[in-house]
Short mmCIF file of C-alpha atoms and ligand atoms in Angstrom, two decimals:
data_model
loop_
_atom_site.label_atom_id
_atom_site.label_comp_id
_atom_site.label_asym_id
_atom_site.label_seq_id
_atom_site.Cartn_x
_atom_site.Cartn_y
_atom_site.Cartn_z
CA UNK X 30 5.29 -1.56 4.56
CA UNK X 31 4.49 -0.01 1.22
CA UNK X 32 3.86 3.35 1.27
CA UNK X 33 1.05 5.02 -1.43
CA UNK X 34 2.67 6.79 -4.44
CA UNK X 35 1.86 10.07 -3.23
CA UNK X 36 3.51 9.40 -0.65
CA UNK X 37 6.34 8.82 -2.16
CA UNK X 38 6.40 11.46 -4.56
CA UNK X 39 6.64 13.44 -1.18
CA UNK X 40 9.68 11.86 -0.20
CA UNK X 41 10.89 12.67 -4.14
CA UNK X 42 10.61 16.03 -3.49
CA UNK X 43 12.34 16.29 -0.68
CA UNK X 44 15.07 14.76 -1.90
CA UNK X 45 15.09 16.96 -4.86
CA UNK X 46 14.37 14.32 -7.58
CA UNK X 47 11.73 16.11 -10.30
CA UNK X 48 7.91 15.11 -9.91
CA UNK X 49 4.74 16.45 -12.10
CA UNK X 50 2.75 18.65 -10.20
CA UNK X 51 0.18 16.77 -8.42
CA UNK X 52 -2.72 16.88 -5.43
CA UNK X 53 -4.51 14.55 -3.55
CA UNK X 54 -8.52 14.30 -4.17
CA UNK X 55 -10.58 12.38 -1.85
CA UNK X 56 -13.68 13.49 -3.65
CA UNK X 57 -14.67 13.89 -7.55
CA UNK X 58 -15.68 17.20 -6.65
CA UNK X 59 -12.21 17.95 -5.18
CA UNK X 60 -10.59 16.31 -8.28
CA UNK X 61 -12.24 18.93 -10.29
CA UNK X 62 -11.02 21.61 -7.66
CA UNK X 63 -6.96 20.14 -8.40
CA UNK X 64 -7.40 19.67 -11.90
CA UNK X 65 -8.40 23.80 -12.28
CA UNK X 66 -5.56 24.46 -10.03
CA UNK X 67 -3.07 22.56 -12.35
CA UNK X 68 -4.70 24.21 -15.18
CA UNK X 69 -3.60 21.48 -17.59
CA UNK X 70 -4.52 17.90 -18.65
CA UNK X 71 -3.94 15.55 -16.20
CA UNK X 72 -3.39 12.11 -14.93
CA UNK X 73 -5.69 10.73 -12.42
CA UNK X 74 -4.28 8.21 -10.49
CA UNK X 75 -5.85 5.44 -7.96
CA UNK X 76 -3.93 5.67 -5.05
CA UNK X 77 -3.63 1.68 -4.37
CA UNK X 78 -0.48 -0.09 -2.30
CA UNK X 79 0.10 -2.91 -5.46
CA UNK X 80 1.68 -1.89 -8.57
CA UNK X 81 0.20 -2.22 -12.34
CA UNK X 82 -2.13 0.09 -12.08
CA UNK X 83 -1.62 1.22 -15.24
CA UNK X 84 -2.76 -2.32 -17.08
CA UNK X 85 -5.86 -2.59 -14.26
CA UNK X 86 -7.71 0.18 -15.54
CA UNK X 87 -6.34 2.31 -12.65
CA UNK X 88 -4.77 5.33 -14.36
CA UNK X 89 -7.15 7.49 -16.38
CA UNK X 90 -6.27 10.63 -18.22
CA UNK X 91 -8.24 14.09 -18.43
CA UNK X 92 -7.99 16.98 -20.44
CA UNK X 93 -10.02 19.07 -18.54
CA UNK X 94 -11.22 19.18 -14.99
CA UNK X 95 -14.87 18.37 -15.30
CA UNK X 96 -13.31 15.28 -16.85
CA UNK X 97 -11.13 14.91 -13.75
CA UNK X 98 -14.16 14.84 -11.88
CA UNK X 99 -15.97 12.24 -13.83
CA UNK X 100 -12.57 10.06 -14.19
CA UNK X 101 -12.16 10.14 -10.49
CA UNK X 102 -15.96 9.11 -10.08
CA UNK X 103 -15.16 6.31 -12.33
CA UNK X 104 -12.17 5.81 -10.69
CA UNK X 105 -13.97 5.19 -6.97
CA UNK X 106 -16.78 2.24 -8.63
CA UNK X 107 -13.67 0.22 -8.91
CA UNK X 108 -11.52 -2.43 -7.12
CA UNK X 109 -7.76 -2.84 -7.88
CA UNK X 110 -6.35 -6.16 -6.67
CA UNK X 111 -8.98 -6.71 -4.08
CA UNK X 112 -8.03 -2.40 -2.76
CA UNK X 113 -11.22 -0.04 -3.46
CA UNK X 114 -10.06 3.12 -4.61
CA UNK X 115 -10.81 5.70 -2.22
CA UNK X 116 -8.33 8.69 -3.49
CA UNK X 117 -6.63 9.93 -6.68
CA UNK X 118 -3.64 11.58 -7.02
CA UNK X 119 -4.41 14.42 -9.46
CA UNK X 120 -1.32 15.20 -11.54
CA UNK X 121 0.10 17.07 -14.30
CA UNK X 122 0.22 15.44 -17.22
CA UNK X 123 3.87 14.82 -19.07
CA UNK X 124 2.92 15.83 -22.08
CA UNK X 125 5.35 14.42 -25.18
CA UNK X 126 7.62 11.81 -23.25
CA UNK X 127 10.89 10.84 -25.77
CA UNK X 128 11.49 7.87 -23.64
CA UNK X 129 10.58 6.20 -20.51
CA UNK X 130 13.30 4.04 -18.34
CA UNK X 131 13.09 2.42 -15.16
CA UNK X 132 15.50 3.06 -12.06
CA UNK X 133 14.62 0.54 -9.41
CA UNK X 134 16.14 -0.45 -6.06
CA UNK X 135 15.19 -3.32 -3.61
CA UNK X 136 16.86 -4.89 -0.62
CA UNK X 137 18.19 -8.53 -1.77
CA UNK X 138 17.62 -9.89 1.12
CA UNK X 139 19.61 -13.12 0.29
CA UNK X 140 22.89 -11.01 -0.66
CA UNK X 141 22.23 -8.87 2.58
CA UNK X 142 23.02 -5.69 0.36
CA UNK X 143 20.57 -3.28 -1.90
CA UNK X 144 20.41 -3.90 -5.48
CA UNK X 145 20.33 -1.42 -8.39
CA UNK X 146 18.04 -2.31 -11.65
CA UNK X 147 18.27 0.09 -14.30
CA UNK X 148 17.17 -0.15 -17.59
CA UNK X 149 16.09 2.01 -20.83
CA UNK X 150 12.84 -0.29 -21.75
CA UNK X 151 10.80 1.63 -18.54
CA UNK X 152 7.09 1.96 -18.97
CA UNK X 153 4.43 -0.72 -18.09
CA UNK X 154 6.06 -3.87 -18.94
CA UNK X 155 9.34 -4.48 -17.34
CA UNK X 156 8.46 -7.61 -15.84
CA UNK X 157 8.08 -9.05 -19.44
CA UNK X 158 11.59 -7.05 -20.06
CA UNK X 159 13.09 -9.23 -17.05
CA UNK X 160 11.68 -12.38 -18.92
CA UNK X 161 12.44 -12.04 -22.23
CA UNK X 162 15.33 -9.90 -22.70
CA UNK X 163 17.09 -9.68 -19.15
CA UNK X 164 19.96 -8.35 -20.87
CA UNK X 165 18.43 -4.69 -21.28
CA UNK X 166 18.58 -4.72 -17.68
CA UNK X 167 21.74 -3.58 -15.69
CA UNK X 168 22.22 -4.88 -12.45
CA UNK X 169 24.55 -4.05 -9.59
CA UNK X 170 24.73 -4.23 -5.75
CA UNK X 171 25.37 -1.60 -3.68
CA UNK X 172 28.09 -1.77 -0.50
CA UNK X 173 25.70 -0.97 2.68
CA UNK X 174 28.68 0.17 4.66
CA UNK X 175 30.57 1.99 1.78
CA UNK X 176 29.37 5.92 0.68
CA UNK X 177 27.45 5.20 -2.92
CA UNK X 178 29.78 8.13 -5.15
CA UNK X 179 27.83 9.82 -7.85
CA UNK X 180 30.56 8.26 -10.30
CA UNK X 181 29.14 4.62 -9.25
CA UNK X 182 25.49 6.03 -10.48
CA UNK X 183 26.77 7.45 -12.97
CA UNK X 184 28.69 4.48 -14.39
CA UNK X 185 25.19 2.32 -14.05
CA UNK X 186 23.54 5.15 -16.30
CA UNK X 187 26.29 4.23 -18.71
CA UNK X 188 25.94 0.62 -18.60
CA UNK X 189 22.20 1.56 -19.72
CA UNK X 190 23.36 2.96 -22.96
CA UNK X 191 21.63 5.81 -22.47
CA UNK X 192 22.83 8.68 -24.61
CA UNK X 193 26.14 10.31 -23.52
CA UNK X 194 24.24 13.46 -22.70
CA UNK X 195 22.00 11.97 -20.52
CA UNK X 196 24.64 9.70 -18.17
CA UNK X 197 25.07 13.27 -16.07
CA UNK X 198 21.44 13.66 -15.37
CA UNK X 199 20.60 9.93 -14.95
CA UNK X 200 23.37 9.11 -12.84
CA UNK X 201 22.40 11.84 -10.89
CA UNK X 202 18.52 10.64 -10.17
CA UNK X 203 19.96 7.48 -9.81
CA UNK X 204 22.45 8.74 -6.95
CA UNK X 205 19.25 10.91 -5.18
CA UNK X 206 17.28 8.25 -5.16
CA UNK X 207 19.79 5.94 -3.55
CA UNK X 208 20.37 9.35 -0.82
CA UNK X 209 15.91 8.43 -0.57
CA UNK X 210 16.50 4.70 -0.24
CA UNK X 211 18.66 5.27 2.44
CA UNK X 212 17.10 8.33 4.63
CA UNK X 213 13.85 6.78 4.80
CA UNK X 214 15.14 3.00 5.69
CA UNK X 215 13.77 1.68 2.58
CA UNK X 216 13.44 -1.73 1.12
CA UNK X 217 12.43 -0.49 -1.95
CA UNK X 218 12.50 2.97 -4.09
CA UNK X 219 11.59 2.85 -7.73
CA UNK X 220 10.96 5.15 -10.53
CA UNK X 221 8.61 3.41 -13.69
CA UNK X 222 8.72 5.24 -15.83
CA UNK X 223 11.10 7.78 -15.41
CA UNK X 224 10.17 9.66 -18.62
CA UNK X 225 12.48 11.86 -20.52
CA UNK X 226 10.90 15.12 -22.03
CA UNK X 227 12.43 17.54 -24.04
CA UNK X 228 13.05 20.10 -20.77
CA UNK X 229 14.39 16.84 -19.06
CA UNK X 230 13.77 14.08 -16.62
CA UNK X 231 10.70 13.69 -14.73
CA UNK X 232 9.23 10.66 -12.25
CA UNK X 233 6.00 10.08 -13.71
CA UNK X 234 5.68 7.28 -10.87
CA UNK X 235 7.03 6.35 -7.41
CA UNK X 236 7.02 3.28 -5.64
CA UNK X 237 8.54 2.88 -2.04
CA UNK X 238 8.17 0.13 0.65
CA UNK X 239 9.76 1.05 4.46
CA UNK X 240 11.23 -1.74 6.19
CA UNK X 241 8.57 -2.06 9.35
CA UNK X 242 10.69 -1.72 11.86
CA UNK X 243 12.36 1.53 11.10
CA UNK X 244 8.87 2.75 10.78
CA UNK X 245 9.01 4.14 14.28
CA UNK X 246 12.16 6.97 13.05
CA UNK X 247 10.20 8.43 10.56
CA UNK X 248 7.58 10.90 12.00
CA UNK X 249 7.15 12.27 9.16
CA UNK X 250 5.50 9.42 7.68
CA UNK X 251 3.50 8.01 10.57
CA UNK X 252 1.97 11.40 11.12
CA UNK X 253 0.05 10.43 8.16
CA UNK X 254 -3.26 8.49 8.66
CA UNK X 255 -2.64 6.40 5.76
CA UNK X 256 -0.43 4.34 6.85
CA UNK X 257 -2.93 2.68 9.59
CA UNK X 258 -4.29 0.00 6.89
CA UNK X 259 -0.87 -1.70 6.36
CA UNK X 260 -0.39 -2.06 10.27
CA UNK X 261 -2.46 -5.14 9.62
CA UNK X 262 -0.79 -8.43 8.52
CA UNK X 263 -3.16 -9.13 6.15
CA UNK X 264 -3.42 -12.24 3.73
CA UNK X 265 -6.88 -12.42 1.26
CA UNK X 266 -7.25 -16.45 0.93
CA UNK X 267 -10.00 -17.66 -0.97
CA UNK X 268 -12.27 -19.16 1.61
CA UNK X 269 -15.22 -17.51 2.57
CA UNK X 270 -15.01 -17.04 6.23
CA UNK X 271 -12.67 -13.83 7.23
CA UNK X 272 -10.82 -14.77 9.93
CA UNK X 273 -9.42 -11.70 12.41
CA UNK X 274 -7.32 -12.44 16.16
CA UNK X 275 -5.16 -9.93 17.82
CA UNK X 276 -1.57 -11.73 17.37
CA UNK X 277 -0.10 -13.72 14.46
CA UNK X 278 -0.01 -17.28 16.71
CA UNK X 279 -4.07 -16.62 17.76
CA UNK X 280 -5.46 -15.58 13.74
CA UNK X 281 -3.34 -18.97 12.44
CA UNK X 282 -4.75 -21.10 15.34
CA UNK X 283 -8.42 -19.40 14.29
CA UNK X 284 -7.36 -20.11 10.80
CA UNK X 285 -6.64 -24.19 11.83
CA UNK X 286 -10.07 -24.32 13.40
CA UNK X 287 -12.15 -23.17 10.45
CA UNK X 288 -10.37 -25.58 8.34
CA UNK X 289 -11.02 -28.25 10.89
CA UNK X 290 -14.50 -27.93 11.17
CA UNK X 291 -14.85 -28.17 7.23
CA UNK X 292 -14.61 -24.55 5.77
CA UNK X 293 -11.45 -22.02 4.27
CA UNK X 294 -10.38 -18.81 5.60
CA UNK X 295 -11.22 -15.67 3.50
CA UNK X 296 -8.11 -13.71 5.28
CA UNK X 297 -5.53 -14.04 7.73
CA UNK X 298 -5.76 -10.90 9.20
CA UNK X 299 -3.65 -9.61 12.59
CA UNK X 300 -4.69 -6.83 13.76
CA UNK X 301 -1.64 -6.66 16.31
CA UNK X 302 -1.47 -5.95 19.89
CA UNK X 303 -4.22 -3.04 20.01
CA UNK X 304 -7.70 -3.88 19.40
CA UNK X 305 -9.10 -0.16 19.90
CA UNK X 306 -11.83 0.71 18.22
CA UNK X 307 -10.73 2.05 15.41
CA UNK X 308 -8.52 -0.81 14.32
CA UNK X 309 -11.57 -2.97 14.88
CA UNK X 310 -12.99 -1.22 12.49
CA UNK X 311 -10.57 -0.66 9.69
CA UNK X 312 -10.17 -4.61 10.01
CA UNK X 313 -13.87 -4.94 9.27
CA UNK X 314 -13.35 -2.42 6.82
CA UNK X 315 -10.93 -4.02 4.89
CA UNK X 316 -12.07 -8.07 4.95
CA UNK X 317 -15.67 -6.11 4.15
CA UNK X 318 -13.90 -5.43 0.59
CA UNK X 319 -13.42 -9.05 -0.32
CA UNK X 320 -16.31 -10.09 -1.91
CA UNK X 321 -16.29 -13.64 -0.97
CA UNK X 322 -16.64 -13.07 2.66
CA UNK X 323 -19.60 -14.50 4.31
CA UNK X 324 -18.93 -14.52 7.85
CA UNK X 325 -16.55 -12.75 9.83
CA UNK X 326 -14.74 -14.40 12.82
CA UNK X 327 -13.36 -11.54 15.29
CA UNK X 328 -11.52 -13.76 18.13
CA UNK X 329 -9.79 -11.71 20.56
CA UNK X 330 -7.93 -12.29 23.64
CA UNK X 331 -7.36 -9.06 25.50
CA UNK X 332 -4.26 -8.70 26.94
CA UNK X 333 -2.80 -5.62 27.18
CA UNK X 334 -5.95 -4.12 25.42
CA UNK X 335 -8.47 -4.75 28.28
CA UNK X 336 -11.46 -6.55 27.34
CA UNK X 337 -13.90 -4.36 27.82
CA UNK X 338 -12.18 -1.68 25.28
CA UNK X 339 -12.77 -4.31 23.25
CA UNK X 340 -16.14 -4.72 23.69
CA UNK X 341 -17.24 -1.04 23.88
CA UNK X 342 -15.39 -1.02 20.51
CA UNK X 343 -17.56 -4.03 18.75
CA UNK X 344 -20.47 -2.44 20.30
CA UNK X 345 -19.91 1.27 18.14
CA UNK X 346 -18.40 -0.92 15.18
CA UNK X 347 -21.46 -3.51 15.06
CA UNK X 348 -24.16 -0.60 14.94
CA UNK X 349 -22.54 0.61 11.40
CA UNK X 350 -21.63 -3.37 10.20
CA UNK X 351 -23.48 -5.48 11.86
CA UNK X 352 -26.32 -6.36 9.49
CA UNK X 353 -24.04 -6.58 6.57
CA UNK X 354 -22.51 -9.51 7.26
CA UNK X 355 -22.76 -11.79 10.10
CA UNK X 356 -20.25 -11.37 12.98
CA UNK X 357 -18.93 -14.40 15.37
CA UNK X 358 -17.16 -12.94 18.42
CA UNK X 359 -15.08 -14.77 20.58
CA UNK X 360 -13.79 -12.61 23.45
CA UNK X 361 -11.77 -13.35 26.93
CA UNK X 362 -9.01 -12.14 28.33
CA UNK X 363 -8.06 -9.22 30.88
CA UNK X 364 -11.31 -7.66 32.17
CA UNK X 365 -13.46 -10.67 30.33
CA UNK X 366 -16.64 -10.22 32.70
CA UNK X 367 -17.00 -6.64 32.07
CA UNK X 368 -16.55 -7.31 28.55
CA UNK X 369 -18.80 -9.97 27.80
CA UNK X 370 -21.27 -7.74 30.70
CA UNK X 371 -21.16 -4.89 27.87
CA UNK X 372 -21.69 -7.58 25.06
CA UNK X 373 -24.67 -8.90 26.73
CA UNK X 374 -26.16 -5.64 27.49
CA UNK X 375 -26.05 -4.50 23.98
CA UNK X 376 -27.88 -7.66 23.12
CA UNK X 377 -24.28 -9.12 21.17
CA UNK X 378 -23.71 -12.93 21.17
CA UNK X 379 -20.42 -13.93 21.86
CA UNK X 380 -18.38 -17.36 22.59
CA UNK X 381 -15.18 -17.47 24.96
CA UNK X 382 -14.45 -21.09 23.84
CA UNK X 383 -12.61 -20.84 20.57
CA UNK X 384 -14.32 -24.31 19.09
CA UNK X 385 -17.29 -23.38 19.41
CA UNK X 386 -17.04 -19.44 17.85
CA UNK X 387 -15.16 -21.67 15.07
CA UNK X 388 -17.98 -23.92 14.72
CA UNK X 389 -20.75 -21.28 14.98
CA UNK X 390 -18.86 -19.59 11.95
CA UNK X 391 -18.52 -22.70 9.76
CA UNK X 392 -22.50 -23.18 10.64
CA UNK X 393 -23.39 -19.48 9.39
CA UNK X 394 -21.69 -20.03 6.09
CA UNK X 395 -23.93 -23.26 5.53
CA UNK X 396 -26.96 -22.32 6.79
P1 GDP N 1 1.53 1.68 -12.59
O1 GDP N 1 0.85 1.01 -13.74
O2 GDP N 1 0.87 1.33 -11.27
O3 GDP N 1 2.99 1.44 -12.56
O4 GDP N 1 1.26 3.26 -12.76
P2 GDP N 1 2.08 4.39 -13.55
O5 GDP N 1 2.02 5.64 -12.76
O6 GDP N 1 3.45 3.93 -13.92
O7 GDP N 1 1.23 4.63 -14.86
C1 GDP N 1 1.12 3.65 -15.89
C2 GDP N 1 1.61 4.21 -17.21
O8 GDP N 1 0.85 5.36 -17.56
C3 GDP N 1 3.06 4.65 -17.23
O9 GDP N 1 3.95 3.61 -17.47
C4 GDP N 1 3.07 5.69 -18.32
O10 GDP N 1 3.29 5.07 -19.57
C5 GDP N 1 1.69 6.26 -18.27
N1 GDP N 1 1.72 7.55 -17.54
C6 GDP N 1 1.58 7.75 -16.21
N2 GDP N 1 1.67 9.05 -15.92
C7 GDP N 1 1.86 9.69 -17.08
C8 GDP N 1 2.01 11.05 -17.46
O11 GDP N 1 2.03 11.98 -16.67
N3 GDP N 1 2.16 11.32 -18.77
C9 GDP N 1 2.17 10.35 -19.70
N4 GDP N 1 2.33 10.67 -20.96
N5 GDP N 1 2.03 9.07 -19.41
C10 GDP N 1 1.88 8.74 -18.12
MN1 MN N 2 4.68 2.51 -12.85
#
């Protein structure tokens, strides 16, 4: 599960690893509230799960904070890798970076062990640094059941060539963030660009991903809201009909059907076990941003979510989407009378047969 760079940076400081300044702003008008605070120029920063922001148009800067606000505004018209921004990180501005390196680490899942990637060419780019000049980037693995010594960091800092006066203080971010790695059952903790000014080392950006089933430990994290979006195994596809089931076996099997009866699949989306209302509805939500969807297929089989939750759930959901775009619901399952009951008396169509909600979704997108 990737976690949003604020978040992160949150996780940064408690780990004691140096991060700008920085707020949250859900609002332009709050932007311009954070920038005053900061009292500088800042960064503002779409708070997206994928990376490259930067080349996607989704890191603006602002000298002042009525420029914040207008920024941020800017900021919220767009759509970064099929995510709408809907909050900027508002952040103090590094103002005369020397250099900018990248400190990365990702579970190699194929080596069973976590692997270091360090490198002085940081900034934007260090995919094209992995492609054409590999050797600028250091590489080690790290021993899971061995203690990771401050020396091993600091030898990696080394093996960067950074300047002997910086191997202390790099090693030393490199050894904290291996302490964050670890804490917060990561699969990956990076640092691009870590940017060297002249009072030091700063992490202009963080990027962490939580291995999902350690999720649970951390209440910390799932105390906050924004996590909910990325309980969802969701897959955009470029079909136009967004396909949404309540268990991975059920949305493939929905998936199989569309194709059958002649159309693609705009999404694979799971929405998991729970099918409360407010899942419903960030699933909408989400396949709603994906401008190729035409039709959306909602086929769920309560089981331990009782039917009728269900139900009372498309009911609130289908007053605030349902003209949008058309909805094909396919509901049985535990409590399936009272559900379809509510369905019916809220004048919702519905199919229990699978085929046919399939087929009535194919027919939408060619009528
Ligand atoms: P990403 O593109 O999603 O990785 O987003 P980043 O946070 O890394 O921002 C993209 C680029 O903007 C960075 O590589 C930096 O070159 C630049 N940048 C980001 N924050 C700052 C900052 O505070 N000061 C300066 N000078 N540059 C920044
Ligand atoms: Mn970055």
């Amino acid at each position: 599960m990737n976690i949003h760079e604020y978040m992160a940076k949150n996780i940064f400081r408690t780990c004691n690893i140096k991060v700008p300044e920085s707020y949250l702003a859900r609002s332009p008008e709050e932007a311009y509230e954070r920038a005053q605070l900061i009292g500088k120029p800042v960064v503002v920063k779409s708070q997206v799960l994928s990376g490259g922001r930067g080349k996607a148009g989704g890191i603006l800067f602002a000298d002042t904070p009525e420029e914040a606000k207008e920024k941020t505004a800017e900021l919220f018209t767009k759509t970064i890798k099929e995510e709408k921004v809907t909050k900027v990180l508002i952040e103090e501005k590094v103002e005369d970076p020397i250099s900018e390196y990248y400190i990365t680490i990702i579970l190699d899942r194929d080596a069973k062990k976590p692997l270091i990637m360090a490198s002085t060419a940081g900034g934007m780019d260090i995919e094209q640094v992995a492609k054409e000049s590999p050797e600028k980037i250091v590489k080690k693995y790290i021993e899971p059941l061995e203690e990771f010594m401050p020396y091993q960091a600091r030898n990696i800092a080394f093996e960067m060539g950074v300047d002997t006066t910086e191997i202390s203080a790099i090693g030393n971010i490199i050894w904290k963030l291996y302490q964050a790695y670890q804490e917060y059952d990561a699969t990956v903790a990076e640092i691009n660009p870590l940017i060297k000014t002249k009072t030091g080392f700063i992490a202009a950006d963080a990027k962490m991903a939580i291995d999902d089933d350690s999720v649970f430990r951390h209440s910390k994290l799932k105390e906050m809201d924004e996590y909910k979006n990325s309980e969802f195994a969701y897959v955009p596809l470029d079909g136009n009909i967004a396909v949404i089931g309540n268990g991975a076996g059920l949305t493939l099997t929905g998936m199989d059907l569309i194709k059958h009866y002649g159309a693609k699949p705009a999404t694979f989306l799971d929405v998991g076990g729970g099918a409360s209302e407010e899942i419903i509805t960030k699933a909408i939500d989400l396949v709603l941003r994906n401008p190729n969807v035409q039709v959306i297929w909602l086929n769920v089989l309560g089981g331990i979510t009782r039917a009728d939750d269900v139900a009372n759930a498309i009911v609130n959901v289908s007053k605030e989407y349902g003209h949008k775009v058309p909805i094909v619901i396919r509901l049985t399952g535990t409590n399936e009378e009272e559900g379809q009951r509510i369905l019916k008396e809220h004048g919702i169509s519905f199919e229990t047969s699978m085929e046919k909600a399939a087929q009535k979704a194919v027919s939408l997108i060619n009528s």
